[in-house]
GROMACS .gro file of C-alpha atoms in nm:
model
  394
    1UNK     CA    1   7.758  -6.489   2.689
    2UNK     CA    2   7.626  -6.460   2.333
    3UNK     CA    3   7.811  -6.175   2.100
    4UNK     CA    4   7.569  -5.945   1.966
    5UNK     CA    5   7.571  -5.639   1.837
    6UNK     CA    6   7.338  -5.332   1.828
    7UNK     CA    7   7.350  -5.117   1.519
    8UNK     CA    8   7.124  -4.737   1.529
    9UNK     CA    9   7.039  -4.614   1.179
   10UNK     CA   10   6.875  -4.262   1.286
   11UNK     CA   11   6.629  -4.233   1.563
   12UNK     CA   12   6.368  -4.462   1.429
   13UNK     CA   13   6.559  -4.791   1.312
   14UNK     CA   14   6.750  -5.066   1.509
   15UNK     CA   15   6.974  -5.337   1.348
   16UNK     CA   16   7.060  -5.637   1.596
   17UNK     CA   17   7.262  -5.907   1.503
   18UNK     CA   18   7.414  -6.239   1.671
   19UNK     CA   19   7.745  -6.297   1.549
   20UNK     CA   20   7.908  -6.684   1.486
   21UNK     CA   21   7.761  -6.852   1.757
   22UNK     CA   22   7.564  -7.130   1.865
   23UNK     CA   23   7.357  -7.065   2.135
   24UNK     CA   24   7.131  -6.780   1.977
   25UNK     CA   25   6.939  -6.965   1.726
   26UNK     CA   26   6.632  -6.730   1.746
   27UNK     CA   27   6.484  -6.425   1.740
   28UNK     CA   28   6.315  -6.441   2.096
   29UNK     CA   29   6.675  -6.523   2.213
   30UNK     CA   30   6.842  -6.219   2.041
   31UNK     CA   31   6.593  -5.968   2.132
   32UNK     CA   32   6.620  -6.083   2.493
   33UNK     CA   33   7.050  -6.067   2.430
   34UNK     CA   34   7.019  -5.729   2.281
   35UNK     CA   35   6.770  -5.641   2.610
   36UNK     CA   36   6.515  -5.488   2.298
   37UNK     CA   37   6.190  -5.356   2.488
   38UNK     CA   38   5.892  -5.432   2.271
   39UNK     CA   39   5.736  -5.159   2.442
   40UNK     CA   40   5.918  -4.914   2.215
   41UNK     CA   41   6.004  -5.107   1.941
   42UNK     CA   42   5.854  -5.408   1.637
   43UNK     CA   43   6.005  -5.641   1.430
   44UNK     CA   44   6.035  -5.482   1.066
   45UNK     CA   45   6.190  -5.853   0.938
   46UNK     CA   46   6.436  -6.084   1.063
   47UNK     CA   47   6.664  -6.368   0.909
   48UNK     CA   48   6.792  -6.702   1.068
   49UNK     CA   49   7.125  -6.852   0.913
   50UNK     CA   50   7.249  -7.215   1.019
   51UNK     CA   51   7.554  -7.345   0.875
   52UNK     CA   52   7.862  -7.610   1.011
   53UNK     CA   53   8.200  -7.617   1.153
   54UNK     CA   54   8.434  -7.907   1.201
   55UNK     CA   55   8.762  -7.887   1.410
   56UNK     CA   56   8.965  -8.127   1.556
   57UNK     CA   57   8.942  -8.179   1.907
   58UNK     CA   58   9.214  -8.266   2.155
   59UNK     CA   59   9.230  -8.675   2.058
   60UNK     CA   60   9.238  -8.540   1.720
   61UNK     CA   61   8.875  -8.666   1.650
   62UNK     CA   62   8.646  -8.409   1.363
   63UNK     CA   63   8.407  -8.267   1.605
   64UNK     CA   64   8.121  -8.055   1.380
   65UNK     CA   65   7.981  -7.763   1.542
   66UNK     CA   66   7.629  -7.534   1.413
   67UNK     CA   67   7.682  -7.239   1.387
   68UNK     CA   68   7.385  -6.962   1.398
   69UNK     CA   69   7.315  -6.621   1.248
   70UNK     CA   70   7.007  -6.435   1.373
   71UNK     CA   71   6.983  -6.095   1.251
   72UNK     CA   72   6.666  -5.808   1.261
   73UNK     CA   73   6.508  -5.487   1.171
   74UNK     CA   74   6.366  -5.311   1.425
   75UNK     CA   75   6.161  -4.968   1.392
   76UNK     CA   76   6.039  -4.756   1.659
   77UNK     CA   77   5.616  -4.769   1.686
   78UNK     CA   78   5.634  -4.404   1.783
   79UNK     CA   79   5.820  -4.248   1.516
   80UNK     CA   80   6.049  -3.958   1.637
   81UNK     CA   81   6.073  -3.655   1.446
   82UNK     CA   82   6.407  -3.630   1.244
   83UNK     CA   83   6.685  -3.356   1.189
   84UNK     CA   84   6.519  -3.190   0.859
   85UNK     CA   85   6.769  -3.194   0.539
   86UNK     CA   86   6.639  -2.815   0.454
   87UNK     CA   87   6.663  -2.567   0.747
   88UNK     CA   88   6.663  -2.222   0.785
   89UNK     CA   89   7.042  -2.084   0.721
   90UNK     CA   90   7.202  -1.971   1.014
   91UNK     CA   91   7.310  -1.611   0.935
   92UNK     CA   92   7.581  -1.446   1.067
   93UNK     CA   93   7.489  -1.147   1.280
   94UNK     CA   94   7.685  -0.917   1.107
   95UNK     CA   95   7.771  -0.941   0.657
   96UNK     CA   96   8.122  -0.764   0.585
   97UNK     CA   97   7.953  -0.437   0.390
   98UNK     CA   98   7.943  -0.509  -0.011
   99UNK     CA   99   7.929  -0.206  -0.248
  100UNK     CA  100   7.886  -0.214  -0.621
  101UNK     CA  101   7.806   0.060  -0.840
  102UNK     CA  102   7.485   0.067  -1.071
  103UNK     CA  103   7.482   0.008  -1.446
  104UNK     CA  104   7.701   0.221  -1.625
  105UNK     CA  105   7.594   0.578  -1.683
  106UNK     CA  106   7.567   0.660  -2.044
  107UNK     CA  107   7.334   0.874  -2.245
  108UNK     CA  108   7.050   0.689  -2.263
  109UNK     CA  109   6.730   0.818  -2.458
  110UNK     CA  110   6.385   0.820  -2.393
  111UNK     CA  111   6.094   0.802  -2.610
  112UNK     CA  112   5.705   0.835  -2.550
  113UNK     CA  113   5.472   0.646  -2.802
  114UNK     CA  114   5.105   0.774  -2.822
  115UNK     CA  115   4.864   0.575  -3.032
  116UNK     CA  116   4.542   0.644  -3.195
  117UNK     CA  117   4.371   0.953  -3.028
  118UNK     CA  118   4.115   0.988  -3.320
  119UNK     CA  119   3.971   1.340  -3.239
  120UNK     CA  120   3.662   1.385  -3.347
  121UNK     CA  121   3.248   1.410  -3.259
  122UNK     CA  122   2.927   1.301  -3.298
  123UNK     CA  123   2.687   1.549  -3.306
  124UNK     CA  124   2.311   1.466  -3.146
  125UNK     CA  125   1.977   1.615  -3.209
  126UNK     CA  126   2.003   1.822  -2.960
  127UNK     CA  127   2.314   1.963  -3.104
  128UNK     CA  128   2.567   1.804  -2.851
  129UNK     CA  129   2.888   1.768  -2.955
  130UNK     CA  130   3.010   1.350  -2.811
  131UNK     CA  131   3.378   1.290  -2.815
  132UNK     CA  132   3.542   1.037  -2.983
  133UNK     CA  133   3.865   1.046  -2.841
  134UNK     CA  134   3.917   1.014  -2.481
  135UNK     CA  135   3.983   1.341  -2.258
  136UNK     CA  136   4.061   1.181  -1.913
  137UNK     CA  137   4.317   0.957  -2.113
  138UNK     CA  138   4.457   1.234  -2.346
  139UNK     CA  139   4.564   1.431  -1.993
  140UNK     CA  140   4.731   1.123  -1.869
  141UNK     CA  141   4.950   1.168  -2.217
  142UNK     CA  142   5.072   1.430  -2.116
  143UNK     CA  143   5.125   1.390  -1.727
  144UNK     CA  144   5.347   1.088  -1.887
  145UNK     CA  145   5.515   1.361  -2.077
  146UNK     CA  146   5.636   1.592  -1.803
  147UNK     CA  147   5.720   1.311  -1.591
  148UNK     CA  148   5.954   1.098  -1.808
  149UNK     CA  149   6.079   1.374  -1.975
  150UNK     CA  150   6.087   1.222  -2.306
  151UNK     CA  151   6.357   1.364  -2.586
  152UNK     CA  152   6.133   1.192  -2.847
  153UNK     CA  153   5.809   1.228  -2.856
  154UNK     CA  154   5.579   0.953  -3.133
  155UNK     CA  155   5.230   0.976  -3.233
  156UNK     CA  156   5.153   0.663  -3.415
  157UNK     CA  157   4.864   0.800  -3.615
  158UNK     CA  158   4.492   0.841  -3.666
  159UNK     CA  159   4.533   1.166  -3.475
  160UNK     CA  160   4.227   1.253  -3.650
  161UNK     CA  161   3.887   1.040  -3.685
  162UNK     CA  162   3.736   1.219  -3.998
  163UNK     CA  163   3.400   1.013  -4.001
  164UNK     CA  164   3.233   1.262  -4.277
  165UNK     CA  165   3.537   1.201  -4.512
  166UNK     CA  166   3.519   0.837  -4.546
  167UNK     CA  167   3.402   0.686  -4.877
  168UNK     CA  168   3.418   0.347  -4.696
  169UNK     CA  169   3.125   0.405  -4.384
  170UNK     CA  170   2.772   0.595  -4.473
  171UNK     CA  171   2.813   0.980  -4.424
  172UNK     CA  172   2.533   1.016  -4.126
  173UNK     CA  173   2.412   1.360  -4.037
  174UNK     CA  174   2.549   1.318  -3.733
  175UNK     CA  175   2.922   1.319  -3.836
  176UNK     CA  176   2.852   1.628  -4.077
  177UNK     CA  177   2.994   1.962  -3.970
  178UNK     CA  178   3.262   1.803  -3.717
  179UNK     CA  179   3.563   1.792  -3.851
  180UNK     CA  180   3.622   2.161  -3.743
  181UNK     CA  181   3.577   2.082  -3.368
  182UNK     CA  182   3.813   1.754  -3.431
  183UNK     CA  183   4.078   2.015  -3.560
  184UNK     CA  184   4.044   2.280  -3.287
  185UNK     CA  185   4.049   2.001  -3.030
  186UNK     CA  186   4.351   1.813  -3.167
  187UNK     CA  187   4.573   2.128  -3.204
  188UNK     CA  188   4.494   2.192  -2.859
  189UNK     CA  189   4.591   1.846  -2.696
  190UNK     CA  190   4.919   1.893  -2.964
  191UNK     CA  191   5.007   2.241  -2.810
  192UNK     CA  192   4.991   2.102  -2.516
  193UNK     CA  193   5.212   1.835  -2.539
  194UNK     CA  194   5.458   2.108  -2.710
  195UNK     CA  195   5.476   2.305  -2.360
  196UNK     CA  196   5.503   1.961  -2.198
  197UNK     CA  197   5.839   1.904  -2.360
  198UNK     CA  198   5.993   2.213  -2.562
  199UNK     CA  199   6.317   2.068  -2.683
  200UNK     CA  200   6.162   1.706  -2.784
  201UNK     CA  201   6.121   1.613  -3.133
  202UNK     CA  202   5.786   1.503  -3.198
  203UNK     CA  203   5.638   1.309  -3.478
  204UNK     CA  204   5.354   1.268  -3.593
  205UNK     CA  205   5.270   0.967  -3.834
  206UNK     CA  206   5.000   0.917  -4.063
  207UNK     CA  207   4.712   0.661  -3.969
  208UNK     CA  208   4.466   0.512  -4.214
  209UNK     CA  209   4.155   0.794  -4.098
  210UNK     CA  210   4.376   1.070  -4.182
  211UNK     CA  211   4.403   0.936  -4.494
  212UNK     CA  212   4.042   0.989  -4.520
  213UNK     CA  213   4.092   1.328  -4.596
  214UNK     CA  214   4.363   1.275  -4.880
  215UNK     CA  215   4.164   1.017  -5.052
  216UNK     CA  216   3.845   1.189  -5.071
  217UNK     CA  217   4.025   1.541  -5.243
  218UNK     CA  218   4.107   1.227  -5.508
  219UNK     CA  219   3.827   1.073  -5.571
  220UNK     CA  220   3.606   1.315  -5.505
  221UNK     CA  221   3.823   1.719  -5.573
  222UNK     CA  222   4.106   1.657  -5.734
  223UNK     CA  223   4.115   2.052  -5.838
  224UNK     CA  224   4.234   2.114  -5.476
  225UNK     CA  225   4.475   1.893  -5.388
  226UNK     CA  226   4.780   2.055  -5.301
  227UNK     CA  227   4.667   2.356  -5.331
  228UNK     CA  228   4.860   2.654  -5.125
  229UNK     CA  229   4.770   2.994  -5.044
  230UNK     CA  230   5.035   3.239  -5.285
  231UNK     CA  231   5.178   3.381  -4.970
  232UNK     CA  232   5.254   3.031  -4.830
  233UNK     CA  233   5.431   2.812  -5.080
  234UNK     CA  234   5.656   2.695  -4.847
  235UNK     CA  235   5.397   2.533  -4.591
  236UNK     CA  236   5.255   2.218  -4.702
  237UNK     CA  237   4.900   2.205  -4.893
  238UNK     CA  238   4.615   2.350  -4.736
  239UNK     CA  239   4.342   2.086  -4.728
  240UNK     CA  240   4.581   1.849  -4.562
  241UNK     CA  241   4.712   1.745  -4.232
  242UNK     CA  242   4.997   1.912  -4.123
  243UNK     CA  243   4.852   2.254  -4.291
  244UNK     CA  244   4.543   2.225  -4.043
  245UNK     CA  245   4.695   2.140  -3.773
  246UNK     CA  246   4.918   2.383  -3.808
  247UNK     CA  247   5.188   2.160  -3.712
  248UNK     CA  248   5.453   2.419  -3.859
  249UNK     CA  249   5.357   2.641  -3.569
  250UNK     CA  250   5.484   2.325  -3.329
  251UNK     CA  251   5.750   2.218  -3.461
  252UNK     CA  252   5.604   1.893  -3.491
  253UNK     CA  253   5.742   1.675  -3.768
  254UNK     CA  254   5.481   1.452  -4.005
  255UNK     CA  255   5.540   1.165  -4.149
  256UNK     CA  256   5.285   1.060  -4.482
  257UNK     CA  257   5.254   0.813  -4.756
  258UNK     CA  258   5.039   0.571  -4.529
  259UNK     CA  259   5.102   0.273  -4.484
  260UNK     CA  260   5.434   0.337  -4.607
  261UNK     CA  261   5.513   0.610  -4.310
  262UNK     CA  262   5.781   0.546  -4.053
  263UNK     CA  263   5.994   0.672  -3.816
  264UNK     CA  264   6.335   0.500  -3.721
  265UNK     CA  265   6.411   0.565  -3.359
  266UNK     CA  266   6.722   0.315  -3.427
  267UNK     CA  267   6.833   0.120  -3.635
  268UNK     CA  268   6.655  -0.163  -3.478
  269UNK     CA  269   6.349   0.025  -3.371
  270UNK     CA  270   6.090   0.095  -3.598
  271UNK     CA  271   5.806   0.322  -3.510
  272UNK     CA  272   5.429   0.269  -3.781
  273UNK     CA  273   5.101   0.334  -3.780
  274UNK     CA  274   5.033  -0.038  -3.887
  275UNK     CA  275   4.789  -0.155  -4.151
  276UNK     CA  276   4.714  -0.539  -4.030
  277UNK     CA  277   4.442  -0.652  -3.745
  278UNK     CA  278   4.394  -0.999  -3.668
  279UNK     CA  279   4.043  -1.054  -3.430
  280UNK     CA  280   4.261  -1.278  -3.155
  281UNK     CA  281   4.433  -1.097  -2.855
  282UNK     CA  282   4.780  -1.132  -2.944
  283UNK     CA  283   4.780  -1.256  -3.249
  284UNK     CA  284   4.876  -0.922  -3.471
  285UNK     CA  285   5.215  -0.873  -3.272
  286UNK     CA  286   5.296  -1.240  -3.376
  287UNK     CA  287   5.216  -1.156  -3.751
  288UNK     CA  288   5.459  -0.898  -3.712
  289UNK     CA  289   5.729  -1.062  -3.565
  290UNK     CA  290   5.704  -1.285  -3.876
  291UNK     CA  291   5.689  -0.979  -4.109
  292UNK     CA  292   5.990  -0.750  -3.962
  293UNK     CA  293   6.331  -0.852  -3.844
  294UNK     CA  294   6.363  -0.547  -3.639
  295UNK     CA  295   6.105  -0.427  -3.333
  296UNK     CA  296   5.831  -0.229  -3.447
  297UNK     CA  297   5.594  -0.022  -3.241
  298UNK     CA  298   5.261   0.020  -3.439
  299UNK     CA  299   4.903   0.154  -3.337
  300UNK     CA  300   4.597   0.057  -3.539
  301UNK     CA  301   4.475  -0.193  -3.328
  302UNK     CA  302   4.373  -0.008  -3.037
  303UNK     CA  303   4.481  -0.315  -2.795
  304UNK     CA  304   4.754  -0.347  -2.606
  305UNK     CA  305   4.987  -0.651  -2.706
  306UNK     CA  306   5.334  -0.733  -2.661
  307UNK     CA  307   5.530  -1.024  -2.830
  308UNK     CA  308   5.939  -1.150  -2.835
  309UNK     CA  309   6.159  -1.324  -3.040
  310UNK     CA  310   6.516  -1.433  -3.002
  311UNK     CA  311   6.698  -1.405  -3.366
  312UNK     CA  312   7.097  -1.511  -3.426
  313UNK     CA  313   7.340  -1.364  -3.631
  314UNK     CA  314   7.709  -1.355  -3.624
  315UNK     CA  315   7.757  -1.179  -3.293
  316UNK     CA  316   7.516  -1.386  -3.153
  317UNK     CA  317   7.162  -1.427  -3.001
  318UNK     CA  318   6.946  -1.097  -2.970
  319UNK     CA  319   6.622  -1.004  -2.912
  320UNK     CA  320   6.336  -0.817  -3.129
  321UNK     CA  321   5.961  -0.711  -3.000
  322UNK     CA  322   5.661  -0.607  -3.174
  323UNK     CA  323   5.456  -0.384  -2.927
  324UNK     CA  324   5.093  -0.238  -2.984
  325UNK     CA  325   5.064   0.053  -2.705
  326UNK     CA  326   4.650   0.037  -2.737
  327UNK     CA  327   4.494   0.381  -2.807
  328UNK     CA  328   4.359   0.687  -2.670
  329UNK     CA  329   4.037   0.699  -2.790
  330UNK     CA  330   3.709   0.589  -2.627
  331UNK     CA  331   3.697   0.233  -2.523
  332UNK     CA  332   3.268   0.250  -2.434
  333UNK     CA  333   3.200   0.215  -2.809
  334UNK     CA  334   3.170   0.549  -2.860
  335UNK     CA  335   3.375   0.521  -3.158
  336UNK     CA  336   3.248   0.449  -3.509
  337UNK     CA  337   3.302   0.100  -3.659
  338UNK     CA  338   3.134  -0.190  -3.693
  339UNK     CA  339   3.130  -0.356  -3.293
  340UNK     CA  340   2.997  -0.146  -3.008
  341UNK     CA  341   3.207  -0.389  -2.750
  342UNK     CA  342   3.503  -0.363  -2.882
  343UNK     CA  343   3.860  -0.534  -2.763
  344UNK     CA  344   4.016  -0.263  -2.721
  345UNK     CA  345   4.280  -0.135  -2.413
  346UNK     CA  346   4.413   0.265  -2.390
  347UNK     CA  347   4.749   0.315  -2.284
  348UNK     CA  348   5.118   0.468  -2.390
  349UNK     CA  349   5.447   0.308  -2.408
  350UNK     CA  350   5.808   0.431  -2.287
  351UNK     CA  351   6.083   0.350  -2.471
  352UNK     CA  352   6.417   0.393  -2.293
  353UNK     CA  353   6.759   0.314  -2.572
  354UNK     CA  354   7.114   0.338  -2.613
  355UNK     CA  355   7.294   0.235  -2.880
  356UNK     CA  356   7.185  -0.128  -2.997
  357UNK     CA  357   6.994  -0.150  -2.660
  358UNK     CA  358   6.612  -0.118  -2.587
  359UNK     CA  359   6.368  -0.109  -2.346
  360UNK     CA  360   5.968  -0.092  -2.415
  361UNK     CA  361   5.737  -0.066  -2.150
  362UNK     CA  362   5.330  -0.055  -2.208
  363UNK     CA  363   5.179   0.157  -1.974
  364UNK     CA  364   4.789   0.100  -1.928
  365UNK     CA  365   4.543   0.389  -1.899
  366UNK     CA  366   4.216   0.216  -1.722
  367UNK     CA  367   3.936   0.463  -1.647
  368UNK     CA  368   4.146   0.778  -1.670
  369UNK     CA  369   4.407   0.613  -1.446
  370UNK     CA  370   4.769   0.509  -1.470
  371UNK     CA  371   5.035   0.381  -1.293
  372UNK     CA  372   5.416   0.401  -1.321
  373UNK     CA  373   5.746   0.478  -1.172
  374UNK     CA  374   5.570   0.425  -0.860
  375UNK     CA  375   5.296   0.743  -0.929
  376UNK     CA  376   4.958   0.729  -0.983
  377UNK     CA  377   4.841   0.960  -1.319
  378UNK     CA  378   4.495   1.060  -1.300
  379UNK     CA  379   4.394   1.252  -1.583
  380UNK     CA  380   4.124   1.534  -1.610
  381UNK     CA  381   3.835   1.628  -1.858
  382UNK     CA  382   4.034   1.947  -2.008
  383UNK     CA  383   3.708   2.036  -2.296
  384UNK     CA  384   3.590   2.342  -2.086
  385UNK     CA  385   3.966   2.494  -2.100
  386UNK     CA  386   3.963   2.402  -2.454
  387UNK     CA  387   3.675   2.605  -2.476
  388UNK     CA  388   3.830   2.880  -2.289
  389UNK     CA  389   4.164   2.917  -2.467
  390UNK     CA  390   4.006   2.890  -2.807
  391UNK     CA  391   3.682   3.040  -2.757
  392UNK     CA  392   3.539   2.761  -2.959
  393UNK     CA  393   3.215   2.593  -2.857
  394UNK     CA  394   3.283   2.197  -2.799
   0.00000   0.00000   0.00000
């Protein structure tokens, strides 16, 4: 009988060989050795060898002998579905129980940014009295306040509009006689966020429109700038604005010299009011990441933008952000300027820091709406209890 051999490779393949032999010489005779059913399976290829023997034989004579090699690949016409190399992992029924602690507990700070209310109105001819800034927004502010509990409190600036003290946009009727109502309104919304947080310190920094105010006493008064009252020499001047907002009455700290102003809230965090814009989303936090080798928190902008950069020094690689909150203005174009569609987002940011370390998260007001920490903030129109508590007419 023939030697042959049968070698599987997996379900679907079939290696059959003759081995040194001389009566299988081809493949018809090997498949029928190696009993193949062609039923089940087809040649894949196949290879016929021939080569010679001699030997003596018993009178001594050299008898030559051929010798044959017929060897095939044979694959299955119905494939068979293999063992899969990924499978599901088969989990024990029961882990051995694995405890580890949380992140160190250390005194870690938190901060809340606000950006950009601009208070102020636009008066119609019926004598209506049209917000600039953002009510349903503002109230979110200061949900954010009670819930995160912030021990530092940052207003980035423009806290004030002041459309009928610009020399830079036409005086219109309709911004004339506002800037009282702006006042009233904003030392409301400020109170407020005083109650919200008693023992924060809050700053407030100066933005380009409150400037408005300085630079038209200037240009424009100079006999009563920095003036003061005799009996309040201490207080700062009275046409400016800390004096009318009465911030001394707050405790609220203000910050002036635009765009100069600043506050530190380390030594790698620096909170402005900002003084560049570029048109493209995104492309004013990369300016600043060029311009500052620290993170910087600005407003100006009134979009919300967020941009990283890994820097090196001798301890090694660490990380700096520039961060644009948005605002908390109008977004509908109620606001003066020169587009009635602007690009503009409201929201606040949390800051959360400990030593050298720092967190900054944008949080994004949309229609009087915000989420975080798993709550939903829905703010409120508060200008009828504004009304109430200050008995003046908004």
């Amino acid at each position: 009988m023939a030697a042959v051999q049968s070698t599987p490779h997996g379900e679907n393949i079939l290696e059959v060989e003759s081995r040194r032999d001389g009566r299988i010489r081809t493949l018809d005779q090997l498949l029928k050795a190696c009993q193949v059913d062609l039923k089940v399976w087809e040649v894949e290829r196949y290879t016929v060898n021939k080569w010679e023997v001699g030997a003596k034989d018993p009178d001594g004579e050299i008898v030559v002998t051929p010798l044959f090699q017929v060897k095939a690949t044979l694959r299955r016409k119905v494939m068979k579905a293999g063992q899969p190399i990924v499978r599901p992992i088969d989990t024990p029924k029961r882990y051995q129980t694995y405890t580890k602690p949380p992140g160190r507990r250390k005194a870690v700070h938190t901060a809340l940014i606000l950006p950009d209310p601009q208070f102020g109105f636009r008066r119609t001819a019926d004598g209506v009295l049209h917000p600039f800034h953002d009510w349903r927004a503002l109230d979110v502010a200061i949900q954010m306040a009670y819930e995160v509990k912030p021990s530092y409190i940052i207003c980035l600036g423009d806290m004030l509009d002041l459309p009928e003290w610009s020399d830079k946009f036409p005086r219109t009727p309709e911004f004339q006689q506002t800037t009282q109502s702006a006042i009233v309104a904003a030392h409301w919304w400020l109170r407020r966020l005083r109650e919200a947080r008693p023992g924060a310190a809050i700053w407030l920094l100066e933005g380009n429109h409150d400037k408005r105010l300085e630079l038209a006493l200037v240009n424009h008064l100079k006999a009563a700038y920095g003036l003061r009252p005799a009996d309040e020499l201490e207080l700062p001047p009275s046409m400016s604005i800390p004096r009318l907002l009465a911030l001394h009455r707050l405790g609220i700290h203000y910050s002036d010299a635009y765009p100069d102003g600043e506050h530190w809230l380390t030594d790698r965090l620096l909170c402005i009011h900002g003084n560049v814009t570029r048109n493209r989303s995104g492309a004013t936090v990369q300016a600043a990441l060029k311009d500052y080798d620290v993170s910087v928190i600005f407003g100006h902008i009134h979009r919300m933008e967020m941009a990283l950069r890994t820097k090196y020094d001798r301890k090694g690689a660490y990380t700096i952000g520039a961060y644009s909150p948005g605002c908390l203005c109008r977004v509908d174009g109620a606001v003066p300027g020169r587009k009635k569609r602007q690009n503009w987002q409201q929201g606040v940011a949390v800051v959360q820091f400990e030593g050298r370390e720092q967190h900054v998260q944008l949080v994004e007001i949309r229609n009087g709406k915000a989420l975080f920490g798993g709550r939903l903030f829905e703010g409120e129109d508060r200008s009828e209890m504004v009304q109430l508590d200050t008995g003046w007419s908004l």
